[in-house]
XYZ file of C-alpha atoms in Angstrom:
347
model
C 0.329 0.332 0.068
C 1.872 3.463 -1.251
C 1.219 5.515 2.203
C 2.684 9.750 3.304
C 6.902 7.381 3.541
C 6.589 5.420 0.703
C 5.166 7.543 -1.407
C 7.187 10.404 -1.396
C 10.109 7.388 -2.004
C 8.035 7.165 -5.347
C 7.551 9.425 -6.780
C 9.744 12.511 -5.372
C 8.005 15.144 -4.540
C 8.261 16.895 -7.956
C 7.085 13.989 -9.331
C 10.428 12.771 -11.519
C 10.281 9.609 -10.274
C 6.645 9.624 -11.403
C 7.431 10.697 -14.700
C 9.628 8.738 -16.298
C 7.734 5.523 -15.163
C 4.723 6.537 -16.359
C 6.499 7.105 -20.001
C 5.967 10.185 -20.731
C 5.893 14.470 -20.101
C 2.483 16.070 -18.619
C 2.690 18.819 -21.029
C 3.313 15.958 -24.216
C 1.158 13.988 -26.361
C 3.945 13.153 -28.173
C 5.639 11.623 -25.711
C 2.633 10.106 -24.064
C 1.458 6.163 -25.808
C -2.134 5.363 -26.220
C -3.990 2.223 -27.987
C -1.369 -0.188 -25.425
C -3.896 -2.158 -24.035
C -6.961 -3.793 -26.638
C -9.602 -4.375 -23.065
C -9.113 -4.919 -19.724
C -8.969 -8.226 -18.268
C -12.530 -9.623 -17.129
C -15.508 -7.074 -15.780
C -16.848 -7.771 -12.458
C -20.361 -6.665 -11.026
C -22.092 -5.436 -8.439
C -25.165 -4.057 -6.423
C -25.367 -0.730 -5.632
C -28.374 2.036 -5.043
C -30.413 1.645 -8.117
C -28.710 -0.172 -10.073
C -26.724 -3.094 -10.909
C -22.836 -1.818 -11.499
C -20.561 -2.995 -14.556
C -17.099 -2.143 -14.020
C -13.425 -2.845 -14.134
C -10.723 -3.464 -12.047
C -7.020 -3.376 -11.972
C -4.113 -2.982 -9.262
C -3.112 -4.570 -5.944
C -6.852 -5.421 -3.092
C -5.634 -3.331 -0.722
C -4.042 -0.334 -2.913
C -5.461 3.530 -2.681
C -8.218 2.953 -3.929
C -9.174 5.393 -7.304
C -12.488 5.955 -9.259
C -12.005 6.853 -13.213
C -15.565 7.748 -14.460
C -15.729 8.074 -18.367
C -17.956 11.230 -20.253
C -20.340 10.542 -23.552
C -20.400 9.455 -25.977
C -17.434 7.115 -24.386
C -17.026 4.434 -21.723
C -14.977 2.448 -19.975
C -12.373 2.095 -22.294
C -10.853 5.638 -21.897
C -8.794 4.212 -19.214
C -7.820 1.074 -20.312
C -4.307 2.888 -20.553
C -4.405 4.405 -18.281
C -5.785 2.150 -15.652
C -2.518 -0.709 -15.719
C 0.026 2.940 -15.704
C -2.180 3.415 -11.870
C -2.279 -0.271 -11.046
C 2.187 -0.338 -11.210
C 1.897 2.361 -8.919
C 0.182 0.812 -6.762
C -3.214 2.232 -6.760
C -5.821 0.397 -6.762
C -8.208 0.595 -9.794
C -12.656 1.179 -10.354
C -14.119 1.969 -14.140
C -17.326 2.179 -13.157
C -20.109 1.676 -16.215
C -21.959 5.289 -15.800
C -25.892 4.785 -15.341
C -27.254 3.947 -18.707
C -23.697 2.624 -20.348
C -22.597 -0.939 -21.013
C -23.340 -3.478 -19.136
C -24.414 -0.834 -15.659
C -28.298 -1.511 -15.718
C -30.719 -0.825 -13.786
C -32.262 -3.431 -10.524
C -35.632 -2.480 -11.425
C -38.167 -1.357 -14.178
C -39.867 0.569 -11.696
C -37.461 2.832 -11.681
C -37.237 5.951 -13.282
C -34.612 6.323 -16.291
C -33.904 10.043 -15.371
C -29.692 10.723 -15.341
C -29.638 13.972 -13.101
C -26.044 15.352 -12.415
C -26.302 14.386 -8.243
C -28.209 10.648 -9.913
C -24.976 9.824 -11.673
C -22.720 11.104 -8.264
C -24.795 8.713 -6.718
C -24.631 5.956 -7.920
C -20.966 6.058 -7.647
C -21.301 6.775 -3.595
C -24.220 3.385 -3.637
C -20.804 2.024 -5.238
C -18.450 2.538 -3.056
C -20.990 2.189 -0.459
C -21.040 -1.737 -1.702
C -17.419 -2.067 -2.018
C -16.697 -1.240 1.112
C -14.835 2.158 -0.003
C -15.376 4.999 2.460
C -12.776 7.113 0.800
C -11.450 7.453 -3.151
C -9.231 9.530 -4.940
C -11.828 10.488 -8.068
C -10.519 11.678 -12.035
C -12.195 11.752 -14.305
C -13.257 13.962 -17.362
C -17.145 14.777 -18.865
C -20.183 13.545 -17.144
C -16.938 11.692 -15.786
C -15.675 14.973 -14.557
C -18.361 16.872 -13.561
C -19.548 13.010 -11.116
C -16.231 13.775 -9.353
C -17.011 16.768 -8.960
C -20.625 17.150 -7.330
C -18.853 13.633 -5.180
C -16.152 16.127 -4.728
C -18.234 19.859 -3.507
C -21.135 17.517 -1.649
C -18.887 14.792 -0.158
C -15.699 15.669 0.209
C -15.281 13.191 2.764
C -15.723 10.676 0.007
C -12.920 12.552 -1.640
C -8.864 11.942 -1.065
C -8.194 13.651 -3.660
C -9.751 15.186 -7.599
C -8.582 15.324 -11.301
C -10.922 17.092 -13.077
C -11.005 18.040 -16.801
C -11.915 21.293 -17.826
C -11.772 22.544 -14.514
C -15.027 22.945 -12.874
C -18.206 20.923 -14.643
C -21.638 21.624 -12.046
C -24.142 22.492 -13.242
C -26.390 25.606 -12.812
C -29.208 24.562 -14.424
C -30.959 28.294 -13.534
C -27.889 29.952 -15.222
C -28.749 27.952 -18.768
C -31.956 29.783 -19.699
C -29.311 32.198 -21.160
C -28.030 31.967 -23.949
C -23.930 31.824 -24.781
C -21.755 33.438 -27.605
C -22.549 31.925 -31.162
C -19.403 30.259 -30.871
C -20.094 27.639 -27.478
C -23.589 27.561 -28.814
C -22.562 25.779 -31.993
C -20.366 23.245 -30.080
C -22.923 22.663 -28.046
C -25.329 21.280 -31.719
C -25.586 17.987 -30.617
C -27.340 18.839 -26.655
C -30.713 21.036 -29.567
C -30.294 18.078 -31.397
C -31.656 16.033 -29.217
C -33.765 18.627 -27.639
C -35.744 17.908 -30.810
C -37.984 14.626 -32.687
C -35.566 13.973 -34.755
C -32.600 13.828 -32.125
C -35.087 11.714 -30.202
C -35.017 9.048 -33.427
C -32.016 8.937 -34.225
C -31.188 8.233 -30.737
C -32.870 5.936 -29.632
C -32.239 4.015 -32.934
C -28.837 1.888 -32.484
C -28.299 2.845 -35.473
C -28.227 5.815 -36.190
C -26.978 6.821 -32.600
C -23.165 5.073 -33.301
C -22.891 6.344 -36.215
C -23.390 9.883 -34.183
C -21.150 9.429 -31.507
C -18.962 8.490 -34.492
C -19.004 12.048 -35.567
C -18.562 14.200 -31.991
C -15.444 11.757 -31.386
C -14.218 13.275 -34.685
C -15.255 16.796 -34.048
C -14.235 17.267 -29.907
C -10.815 15.093 -30.570
C -9.737 16.487 -35.038
C -6.210 14.795 -33.957
C -7.001 11.567 -33.143
C -6.189 9.004 -35.563
C -8.552 6.630 -33.639
C -9.560 2.975 -35.479
C -12.540 1.007 -36.735
C -11.814 -1.152 -33.714
C -10.909 1.369 -30.835
C -14.476 2.350 -31.299
C -15.726 -0.024 -32.781
C -14.313 -1.394 -28.911
C -16.366 1.585 -27.012
C -19.710 1.770 -28.948
C -21.160 -1.508 -27.206
C -21.596 0.149 -24.386
C -23.162 2.487 -26.212
C -26.589 -0.517 -27.507
C -27.543 -0.892 -23.582
C -30.954 -0.669 -23.948
C -31.752 2.008 -21.018
C -28.559 4.464 -23.561
C -31.077 6.654 -25.226
C -33.567 7.115 -22.129
C -30.144 8.277 -20.106
C -28.663 10.944 -23.260
C -31.708 11.935 -23.837
C -32.699 13.313 -20.771
C -29.807 14.557 -19.444
C -28.940 16.794 -22.107
C -32.908 17.688 -21.889
C -32.453 18.369 -17.853
C -29.458 20.831 -18.034
C -31.550 23.040 -20.452
C -35.060 22.812 -18.471
C -36.761 20.866 -20.540
C -37.826 18.166 -18.241
C -38.396 17.798 -14.563
C -35.154 15.867 -12.378
C -36.786 13.743 -9.781
C -37.961 15.068 -6.623
C -35.690 12.828 -4.542
C -32.420 14.709 -6.398
C -34.088 18.531 -5.691
C -32.015 18.938 -1.826
C -29.258 18.142 -4.100
C -29.717 20.293 -7.105
C -30.485 23.113 -5.376
C -26.825 23.292 -3.655
C -25.136 22.281 -6.907
C -27.244 25.076 -8.338
C -25.703 27.139 -5.453
C -21.907 26.642 -7.361
C -20.640 25.375 -3.974
C -17.135 25.155 -3.962
C -14.749 22.047 -4.001
C -11.938 21.942 -1.149
C -10.175 18.703 -1.582
C -6.326 18.652 -3.116
C -7.083 18.835 -7.415
C -4.885 18.897 -9.918
C -7.926 20.171 -13.401
C -6.811 19.555 -16.847
C -7.198 21.445 -20.147
C -7.384 19.552 -23.542
C -5.259 22.322 -25.633
C -7.739 20.551 -28.470
C -11.142 20.405 -27.039
C -13.554 22.808 -29.418
C -15.441 22.454 -25.007
C -12.310 23.461 -22.925
C -12.689 27.566 -21.852
C -9.744 29.843 -22.583
C -7.483 31.304 -19.624
C -5.917 28.409 -18.921
C -7.757 27.609 -15.528
C -8.695 31.040 -14.849
C -12.152 30.923 -15.704
C -12.783 28.072 -13.054
C -10.070 28.612 -10.352
C -11.449 29.865 -7.204
C -14.505 27.739 -7.244
C -10.894 25.043 -6.657
C -9.273 25.905 -3.023
C -7.210 23.542 -1.147
C -3.992 22.891 -2.535
C -4.075 22.441 -6.466
C -2.615 22.108 -10.515
C -3.418 23.161 -13.403
C -2.325 21.681 -16.162
C -2.771 22.812 -20.320
C -2.034 18.885 -22.308
C -1.062 20.082 -25.805
C -1.866 17.762 -29.112
C -5.268 16.466 -28.169
C -8.278 16.243 -28.188
C -11.560 16.160 -25.692
C -11.097 12.000 -24.378
C -8.368 13.276 -22.945
C -7.079 9.884 -20.764
C -7.055 8.197 -24.046
C -5.776 10.141 -26.458
C -2.674 10.911 -23.359
C -2.791 8.257 -20.818
C 0.814 9.196 -19.057
C -0.583 13.105 -18.906
C -3.306 11.425 -17.365
C -1.731 9.160 -14.617
C 0.874 11.661 -14.125
C -2.007 14.164 -12.896
C -3.630 11.259 -10.767
C 0.022 10.367 -8.581
C 0.769 13.861 -8.498
C -2.922 14.335 -7.357
C -3.262 11.811 -4.451
C 0.911 13.543 -3.729
C -0.718 16.999 -2.928
C -2.365 15.641 0.065
C 1.156 14.516 1.443
C 3.087 17.507 0.513
C 2.543 21.105 -0.816
C 4.869 20.970 -4.653
C 7.416 23.686 -5.095
C 6.184 23.964 -8.180
C 2.660 24.101 -10.369
C 2.603 23.194 -13.657
């Protein structure tokens, strides 16, 4: 198990040893290596809350726990090269499918297929409870970043450290009613498409939604030349029978087109106030991601009140952990390191 003393020996105060063992520099995609692994050894399942959650696991059973949370339209394979790197560092790595994805299923047909940000976060809390994990380092991108941010804000006692790609992503639904700049609205074309009947029909047709998801990959990761096999591996997760309902609800809910379940109202009201996050945090921006805000993280810096590092990763797009796995793994190690000592320099 990594503790304060052994962690310091492993990564050094400046993280140089970790950088060497992770085979890449944190700011350079060209120094990174992706695509080394074709899949996880096997999937496990656990009943947690309203779900039977499918997940991958790597690393020693008694190592410090790292939860890696995927986004849309992606799945656990965004971390197929990250997980082994962290397992080699002594971490117990868990990669769950979010609700509506892959082998994660609802336990009851009567459970509403909603996807409020707090509902997805509570799924992960239930997952931790089911596996008897009192606290973990949370790391994610896209929906995964938002989920990790929500847990860190509302249940900080469950989070040792945080890696949040794209910074602070907690949604204020009331603020979403205001228009954004035209270029920003353009990036969210699929959100508006999903608000229409045509978009709904596309998502409910398996062939159409898989084609749409592949197109989104090309737009949000313009420098990532993924193979047909890599996409097909992830596209299996889009065949979940609840996939369309979950995705449509999430994007419609964000812009106020559908009401959430009353059971989540008290959490959402707290989140709409944009609570600060005090756990040790590393934020990452992907330089080629169209959703990366200008200012090198300055626009969301004030939301993070604890020990903090920020990095912008060059030459990669939205699916940062799969495009630059060593850089993402390095961020996880450094986020853990923030718990023990303040780094000598920020990147």
